[in-house]
Short mmCIF file of C-alpha atoms and ligand atoms in Angstrom, two decimals:
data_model
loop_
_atom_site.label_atom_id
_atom_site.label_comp_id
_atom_site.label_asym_id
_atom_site.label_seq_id
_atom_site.Cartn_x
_atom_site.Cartn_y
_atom_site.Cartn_z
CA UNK A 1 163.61 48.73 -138.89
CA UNK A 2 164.55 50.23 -135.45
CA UNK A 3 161.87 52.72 -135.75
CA UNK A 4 159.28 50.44 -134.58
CA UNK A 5 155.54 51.62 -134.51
CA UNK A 6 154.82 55.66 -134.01
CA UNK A 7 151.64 56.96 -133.01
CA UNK A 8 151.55 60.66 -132.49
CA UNK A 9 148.35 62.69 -131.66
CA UNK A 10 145.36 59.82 -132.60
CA UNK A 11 142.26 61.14 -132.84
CA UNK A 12 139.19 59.46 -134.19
CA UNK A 13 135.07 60.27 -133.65
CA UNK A 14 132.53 58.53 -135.28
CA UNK A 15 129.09 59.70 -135.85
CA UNK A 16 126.59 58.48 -132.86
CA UNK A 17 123.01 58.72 -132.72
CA UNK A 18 123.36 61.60 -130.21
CA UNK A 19 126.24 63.43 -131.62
CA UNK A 20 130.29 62.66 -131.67
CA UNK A 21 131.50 59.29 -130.25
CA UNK A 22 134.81 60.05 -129.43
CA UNK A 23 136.70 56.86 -130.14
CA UNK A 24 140.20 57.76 -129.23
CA UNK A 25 141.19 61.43 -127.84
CA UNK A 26 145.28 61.74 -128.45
CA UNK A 27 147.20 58.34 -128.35
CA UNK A 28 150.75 59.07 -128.30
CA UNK A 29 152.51 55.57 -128.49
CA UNK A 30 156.13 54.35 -129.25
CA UNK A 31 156.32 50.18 -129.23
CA UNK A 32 160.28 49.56 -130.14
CA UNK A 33 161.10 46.91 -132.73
CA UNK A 34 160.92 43.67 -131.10
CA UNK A 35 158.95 44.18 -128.14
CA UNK A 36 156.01 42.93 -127.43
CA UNK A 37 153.00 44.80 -126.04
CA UNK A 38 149.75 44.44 -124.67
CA UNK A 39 146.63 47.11 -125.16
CA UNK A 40 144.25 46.60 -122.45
CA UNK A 41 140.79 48.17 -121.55
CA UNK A 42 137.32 47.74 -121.18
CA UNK A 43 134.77 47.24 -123.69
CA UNK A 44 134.67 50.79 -125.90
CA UNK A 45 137.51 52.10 -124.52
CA UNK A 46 138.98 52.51 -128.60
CA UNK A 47 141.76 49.47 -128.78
CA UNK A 48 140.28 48.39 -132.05
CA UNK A 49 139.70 51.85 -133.36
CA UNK A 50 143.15 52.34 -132.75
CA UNK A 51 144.55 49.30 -134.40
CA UNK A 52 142.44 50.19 -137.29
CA UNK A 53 144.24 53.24 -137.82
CA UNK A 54 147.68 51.67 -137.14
CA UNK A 55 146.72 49.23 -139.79
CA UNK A 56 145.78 52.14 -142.09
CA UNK A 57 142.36 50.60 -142.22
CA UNK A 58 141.18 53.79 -140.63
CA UNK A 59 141.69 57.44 -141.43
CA UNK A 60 143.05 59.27 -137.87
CA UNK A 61 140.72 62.56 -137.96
CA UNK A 62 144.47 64.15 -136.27
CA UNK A 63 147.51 62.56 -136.21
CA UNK A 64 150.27 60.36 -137.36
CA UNK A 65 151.08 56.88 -137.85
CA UNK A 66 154.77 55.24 -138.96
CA UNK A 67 155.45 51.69 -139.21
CA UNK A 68 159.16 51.18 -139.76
CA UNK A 69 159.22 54.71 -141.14
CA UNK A 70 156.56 54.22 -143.23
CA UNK A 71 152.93 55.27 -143.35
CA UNK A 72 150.44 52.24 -142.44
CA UNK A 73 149.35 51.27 -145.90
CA UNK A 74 153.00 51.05 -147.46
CA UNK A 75 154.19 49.05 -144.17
CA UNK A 76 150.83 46.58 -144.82
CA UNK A 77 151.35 46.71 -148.54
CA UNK A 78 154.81 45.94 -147.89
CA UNK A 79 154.35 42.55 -146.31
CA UNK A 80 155.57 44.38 -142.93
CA UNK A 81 152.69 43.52 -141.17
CA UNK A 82 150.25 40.99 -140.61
CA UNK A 83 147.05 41.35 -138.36
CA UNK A 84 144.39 39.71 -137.11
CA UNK A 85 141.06 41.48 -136.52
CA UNK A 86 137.94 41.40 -134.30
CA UNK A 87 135.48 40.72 -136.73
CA UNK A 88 136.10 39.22 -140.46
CA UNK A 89 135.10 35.92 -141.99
CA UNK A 90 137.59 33.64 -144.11
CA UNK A 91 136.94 33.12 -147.55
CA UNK A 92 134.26 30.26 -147.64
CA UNK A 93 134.63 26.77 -150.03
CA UNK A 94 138.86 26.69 -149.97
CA UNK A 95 140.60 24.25 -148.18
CA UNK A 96 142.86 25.52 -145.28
CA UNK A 97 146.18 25.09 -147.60
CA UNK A 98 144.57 26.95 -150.47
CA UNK A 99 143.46 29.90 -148.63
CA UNK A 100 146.91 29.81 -146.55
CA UNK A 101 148.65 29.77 -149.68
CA UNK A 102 146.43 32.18 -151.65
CA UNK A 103 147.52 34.59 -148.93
CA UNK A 104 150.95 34.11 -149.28
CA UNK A 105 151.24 34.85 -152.45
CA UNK A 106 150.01 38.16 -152.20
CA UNK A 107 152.88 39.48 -150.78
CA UNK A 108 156.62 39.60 -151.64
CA UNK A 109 158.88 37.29 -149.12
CA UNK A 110 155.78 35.19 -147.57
CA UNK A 111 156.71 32.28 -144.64
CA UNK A 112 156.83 28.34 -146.22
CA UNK A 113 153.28 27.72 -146.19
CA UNK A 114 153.96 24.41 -144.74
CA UNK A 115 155.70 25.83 -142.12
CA UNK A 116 152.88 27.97 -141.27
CA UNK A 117 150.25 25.62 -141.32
CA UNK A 118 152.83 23.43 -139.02
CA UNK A 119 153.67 26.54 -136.54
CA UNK A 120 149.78 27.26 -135.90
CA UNK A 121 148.95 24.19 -135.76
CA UNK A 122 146.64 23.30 -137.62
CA UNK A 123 148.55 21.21 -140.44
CA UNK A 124 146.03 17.94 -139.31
CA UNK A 125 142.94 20.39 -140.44
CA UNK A 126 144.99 21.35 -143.57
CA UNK A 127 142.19 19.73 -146.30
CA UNK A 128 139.19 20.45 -144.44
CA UNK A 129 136.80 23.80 -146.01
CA UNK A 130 137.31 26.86 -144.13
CA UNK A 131 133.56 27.35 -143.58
CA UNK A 132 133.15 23.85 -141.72
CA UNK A 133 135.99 24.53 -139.13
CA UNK A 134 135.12 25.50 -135.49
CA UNK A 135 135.69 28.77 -133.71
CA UNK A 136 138.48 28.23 -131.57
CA UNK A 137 140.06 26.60 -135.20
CA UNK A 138 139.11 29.15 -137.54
CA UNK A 139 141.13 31.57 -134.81
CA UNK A 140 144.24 29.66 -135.40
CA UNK A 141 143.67 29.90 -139.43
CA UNK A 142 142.88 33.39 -139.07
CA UNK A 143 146.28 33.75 -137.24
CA UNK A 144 148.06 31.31 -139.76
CA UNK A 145 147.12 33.91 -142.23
CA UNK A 146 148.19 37.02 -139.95
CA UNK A 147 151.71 35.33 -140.00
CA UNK A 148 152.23 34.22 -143.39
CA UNK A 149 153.32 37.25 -144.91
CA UNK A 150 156.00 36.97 -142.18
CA UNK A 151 155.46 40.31 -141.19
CA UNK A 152 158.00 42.22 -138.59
CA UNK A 153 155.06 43.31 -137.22
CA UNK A 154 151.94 41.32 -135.94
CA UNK A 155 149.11 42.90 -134.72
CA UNK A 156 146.88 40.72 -132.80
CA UNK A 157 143.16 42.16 -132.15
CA UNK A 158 141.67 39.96 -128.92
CA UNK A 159 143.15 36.73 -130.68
CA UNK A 160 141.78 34.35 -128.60
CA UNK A 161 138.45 34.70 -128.09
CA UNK A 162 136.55 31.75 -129.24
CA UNK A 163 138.97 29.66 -127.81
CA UNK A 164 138.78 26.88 -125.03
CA UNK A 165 141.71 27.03 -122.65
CA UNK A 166 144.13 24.44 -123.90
CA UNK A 167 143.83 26.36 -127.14
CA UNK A 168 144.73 29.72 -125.33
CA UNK A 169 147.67 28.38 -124.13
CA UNK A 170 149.14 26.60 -127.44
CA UNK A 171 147.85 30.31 -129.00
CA UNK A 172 150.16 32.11 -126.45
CA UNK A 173 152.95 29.60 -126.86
CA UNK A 174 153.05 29.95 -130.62
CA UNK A 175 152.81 33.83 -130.31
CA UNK A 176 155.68 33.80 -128.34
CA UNK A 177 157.36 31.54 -130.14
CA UNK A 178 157.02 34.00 -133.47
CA UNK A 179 157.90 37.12 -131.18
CA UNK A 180 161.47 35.48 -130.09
CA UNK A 181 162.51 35.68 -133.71
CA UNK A 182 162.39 39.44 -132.99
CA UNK A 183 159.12 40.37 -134.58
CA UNK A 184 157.22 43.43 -133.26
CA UNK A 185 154.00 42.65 -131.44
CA UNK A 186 150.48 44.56 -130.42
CA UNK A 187 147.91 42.34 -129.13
CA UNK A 188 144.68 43.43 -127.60
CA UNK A 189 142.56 41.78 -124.83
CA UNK A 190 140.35 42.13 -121.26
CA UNK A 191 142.60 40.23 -119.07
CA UNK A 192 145.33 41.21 -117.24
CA UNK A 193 146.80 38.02 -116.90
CA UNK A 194 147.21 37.66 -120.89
CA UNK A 195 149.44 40.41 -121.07
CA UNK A 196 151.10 39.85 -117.99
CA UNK A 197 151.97 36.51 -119.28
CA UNK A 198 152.77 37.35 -122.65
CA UNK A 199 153.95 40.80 -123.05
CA UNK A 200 156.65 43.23 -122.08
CA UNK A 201 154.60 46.05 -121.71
CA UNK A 202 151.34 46.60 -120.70
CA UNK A 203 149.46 49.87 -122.51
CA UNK A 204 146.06 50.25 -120.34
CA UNK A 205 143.79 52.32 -122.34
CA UNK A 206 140.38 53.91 -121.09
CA UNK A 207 138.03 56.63 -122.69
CA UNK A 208 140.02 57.07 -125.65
CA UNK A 209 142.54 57.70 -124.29
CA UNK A 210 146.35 55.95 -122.84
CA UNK A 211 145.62 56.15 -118.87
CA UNK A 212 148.68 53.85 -117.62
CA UNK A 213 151.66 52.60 -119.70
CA UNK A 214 154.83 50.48 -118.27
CA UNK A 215 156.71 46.92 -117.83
CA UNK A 216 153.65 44.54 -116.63
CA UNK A 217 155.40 43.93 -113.41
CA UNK A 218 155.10 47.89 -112.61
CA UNK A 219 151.45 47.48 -113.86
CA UNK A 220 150.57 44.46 -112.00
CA UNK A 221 152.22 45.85 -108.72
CA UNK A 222 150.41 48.69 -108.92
CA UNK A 223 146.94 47.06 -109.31
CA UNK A 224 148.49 44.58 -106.77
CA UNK A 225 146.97 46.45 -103.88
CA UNK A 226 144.93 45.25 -101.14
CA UNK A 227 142.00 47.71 -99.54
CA UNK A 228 141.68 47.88 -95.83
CA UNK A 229 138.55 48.76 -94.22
CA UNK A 230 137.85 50.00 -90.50
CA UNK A 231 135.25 51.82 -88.80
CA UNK A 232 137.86 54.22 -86.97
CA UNK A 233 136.19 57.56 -86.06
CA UNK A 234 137.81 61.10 -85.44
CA UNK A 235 141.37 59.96 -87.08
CA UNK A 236 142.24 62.53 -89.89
CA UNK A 237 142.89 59.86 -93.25
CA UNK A 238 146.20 61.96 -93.65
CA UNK A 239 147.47 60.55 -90.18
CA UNK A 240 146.51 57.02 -91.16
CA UNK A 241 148.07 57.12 -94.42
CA UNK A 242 151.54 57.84 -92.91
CA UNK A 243 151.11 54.05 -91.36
CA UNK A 244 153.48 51.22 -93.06
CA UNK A 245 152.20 50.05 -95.74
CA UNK A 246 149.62 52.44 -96.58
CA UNK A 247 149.60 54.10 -100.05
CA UNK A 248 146.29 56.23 -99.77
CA UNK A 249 143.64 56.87 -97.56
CA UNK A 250 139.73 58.21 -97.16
CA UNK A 251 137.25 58.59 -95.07
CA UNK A 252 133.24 57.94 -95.88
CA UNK A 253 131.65 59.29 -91.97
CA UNK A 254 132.80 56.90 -89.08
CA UNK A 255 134.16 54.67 -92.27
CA UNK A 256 137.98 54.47 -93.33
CA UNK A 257 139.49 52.88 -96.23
CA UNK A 258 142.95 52.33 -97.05
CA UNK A 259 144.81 51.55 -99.91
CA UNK A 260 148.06 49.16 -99.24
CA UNK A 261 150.73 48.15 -100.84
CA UNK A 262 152.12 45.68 -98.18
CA UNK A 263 148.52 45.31 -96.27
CA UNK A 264 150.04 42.87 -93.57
CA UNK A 265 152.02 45.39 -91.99
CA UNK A 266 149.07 48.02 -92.07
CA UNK A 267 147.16 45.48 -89.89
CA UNK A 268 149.45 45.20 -87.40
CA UNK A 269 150.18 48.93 -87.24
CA UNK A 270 147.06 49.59 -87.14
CA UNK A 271 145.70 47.45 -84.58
CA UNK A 272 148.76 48.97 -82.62
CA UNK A 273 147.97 52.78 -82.76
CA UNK A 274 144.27 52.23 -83.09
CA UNK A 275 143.04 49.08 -80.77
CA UNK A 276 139.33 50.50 -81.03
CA UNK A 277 139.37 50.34 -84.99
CA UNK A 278 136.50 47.63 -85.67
CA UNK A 279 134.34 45.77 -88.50
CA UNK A 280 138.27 45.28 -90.00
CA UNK A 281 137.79 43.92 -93.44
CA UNK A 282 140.43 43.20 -95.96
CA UNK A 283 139.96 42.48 -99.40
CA UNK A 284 142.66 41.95 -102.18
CA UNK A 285 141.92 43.96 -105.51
CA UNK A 286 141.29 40.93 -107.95
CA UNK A 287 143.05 41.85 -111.63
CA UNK A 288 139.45 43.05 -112.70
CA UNK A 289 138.53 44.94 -110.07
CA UNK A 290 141.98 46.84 -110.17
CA UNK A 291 141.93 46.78 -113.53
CA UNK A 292 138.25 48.83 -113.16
CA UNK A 293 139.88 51.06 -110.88
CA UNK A 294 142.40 52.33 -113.09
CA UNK A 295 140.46 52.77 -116.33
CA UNK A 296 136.94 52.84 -115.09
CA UNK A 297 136.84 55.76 -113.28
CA UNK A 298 135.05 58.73 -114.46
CA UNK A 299 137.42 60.97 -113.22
CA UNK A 300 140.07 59.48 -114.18
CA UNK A 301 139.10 60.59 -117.94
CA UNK A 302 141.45 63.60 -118.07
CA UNK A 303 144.22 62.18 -115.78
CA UNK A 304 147.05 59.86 -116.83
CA UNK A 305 147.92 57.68 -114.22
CA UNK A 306 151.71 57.48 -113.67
CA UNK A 307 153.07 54.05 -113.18
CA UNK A 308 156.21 54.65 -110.47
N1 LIG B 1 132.36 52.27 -137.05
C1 LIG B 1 131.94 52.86 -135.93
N2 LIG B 1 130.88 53.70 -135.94
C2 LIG B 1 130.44 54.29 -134.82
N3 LIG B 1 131.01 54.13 -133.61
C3 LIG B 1 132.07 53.31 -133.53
C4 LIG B 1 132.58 52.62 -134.67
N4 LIG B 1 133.64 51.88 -134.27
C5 LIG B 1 133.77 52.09 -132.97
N5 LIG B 1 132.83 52.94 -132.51
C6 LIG B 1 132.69 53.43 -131.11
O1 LIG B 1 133.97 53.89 -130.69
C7 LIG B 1 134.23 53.52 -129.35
C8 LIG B 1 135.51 52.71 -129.28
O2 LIG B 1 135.30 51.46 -129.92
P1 LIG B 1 136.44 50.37 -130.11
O3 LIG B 1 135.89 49.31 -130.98
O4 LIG B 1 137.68 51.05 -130.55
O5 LIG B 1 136.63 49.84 -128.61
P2 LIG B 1 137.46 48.59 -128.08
O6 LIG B 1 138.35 49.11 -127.01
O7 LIG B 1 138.06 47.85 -129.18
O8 LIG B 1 136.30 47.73 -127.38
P3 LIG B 1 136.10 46.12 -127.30
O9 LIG B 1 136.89 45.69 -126.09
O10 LIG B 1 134.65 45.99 -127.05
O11 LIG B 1 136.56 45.51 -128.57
C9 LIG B 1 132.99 52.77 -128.88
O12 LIG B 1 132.19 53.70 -128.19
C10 LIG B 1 132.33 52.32 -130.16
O13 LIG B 1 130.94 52.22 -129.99
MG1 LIG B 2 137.86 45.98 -129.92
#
């Protein structure tokens, strides 16, 4: 069991209309038994594609998978994992219960079904036909059946989407809830504040590829930053960088912007050394915008960002 989840070398294209998509370009990925982690990036940027091939559900064109020392399929055949997907309908014209306990016993040491329908929630919707439910409730049925194999792993593909907020936050509380009994978790979503709030780890993930990987405090301090802009003429960006605070610096013409870690004291230094700086604007990188900045970048698609 303390092998956790392996992925070494993940590759995957699929065939595009103009020649090779390159889904994901070399994921090499440890997540240790018992932690949970978070898989963040933009739209395309191959999280499902690479759950899909951690859930054996996809064939890696290079590479290697282990799940608890076993391939993908034997762990999911196993009962060792339970997932729930982006896309996927439930079974129409079964009650809740039936389909909840159809699932369970397809595997070998499933969770009380009562239990399950009790943890998720959705024990009061227990008799009611899976096709007649609403979105944010078929989530937590899809979920019921993700954890009723009682998997040590759970593998969570943008769970809650579809849901209204109050039922984000029971989803999150129940997730948690499940982790603490030391299962392994993978969940993917777009917001930074999902996985700050519910992870260990955040694993940011752009082009295909891993581009920044570490405890979601390091992430979220990093992406933290404020940008400071002046119009400040004839002062070389490398001088203004070495001012408190600062963590980068450019210049655009008469235009300088600076990255800053503690942006308060760059103001005030600033202002010191350079009283003619002008048009001073300061604007904190909202969790989107940083977020953009770390994975969007074209040229960021052959670096790896290194979270200090
Ligand atoms: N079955 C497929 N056939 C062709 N292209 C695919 C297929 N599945 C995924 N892709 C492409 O691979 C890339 C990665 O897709 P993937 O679904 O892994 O992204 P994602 O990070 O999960 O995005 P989202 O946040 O939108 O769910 C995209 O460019 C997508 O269009
Ligand atoms: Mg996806």
């Amino acid at each position: 069991m303390s092998s956790g989840v392996r992925l070494e070398g993940l590759e995957k294209s699929f065939r595009g209309p103009t020649g090779p998509i390159r889904a994901v370009r070399g994921i090499d990925l440890s997540i240790a038994a018992g932690e949970t982690a978070a898989l963040l990036g933009p739209n395309g940027a191959g999280k499902s594609t690479t759950i899909d091939m951690m859930l054996g559900l996809a064939k890696p064109d290079a590479g290697q998978v282990s799940v608890f020392g076993r391939s993908a399929r034997e762990a999911v055949d196993a009962g060792l994992v339970g997932a729930m997907l982006q896309t996927g309908n439930l079974i129409r014209d079964l009650s809740v219960r039936e389909l909840v306990t159809m699932m369970a016993g397809l595997y070998p040491d499933p969770m009380d079904v009562n239990e399950t329908l009790e943890l998720t929630g959705i024990g009061a919707i227990a008799s009611q036909r899976t096709h007649k439910l609403s979105g944010g409730q078929t989530q937590r049925v899809r979920f019921a059946i993700a954890i009723v194999c009682n998997p040590d792993l759970l593998v969570l593909d943008e769970p809650t989407v579809a849901m209204d907020v109050e039922g984000r936050r029971e989803f999150w509380n129940i997730m948690r809830e499940f982790a603490s009994r030391g299962k392994t978790v993978l969940f993917a979503t777009h917001y930074l504040e999902e996985a700050d709030a519910n992870a260990d780890r955040a694993i940011l993930m752009a082009h295909g590829r891993i581009v920044a990987d570490g405890p979601t405090t390091e992430i979220k301090a990093r992406v933290g930053r404020r940008t400071l802009r002046a119009t400040l003429p004839a002062i070389d960006p490398a001088t203004l960088a070495q001012l408190p605070g600062v963590a980068s610096s450019e210049r655009h013409g008469d235009a300088v912007t600076l990255s800053c870690s503690d942006s308060d004291q760059t103001i005030r230094a600033l202002l010191q050394a350079y009283p003619e700086a002008k048009d001073i604007e300061i604007v904190g990188a909202g969790l989107e915008a940083a977020f953009l900045e770390l994975t969007g970048e074209p040229d960021l698609e052959d670096a790896e960002v290194t979270v200090p």
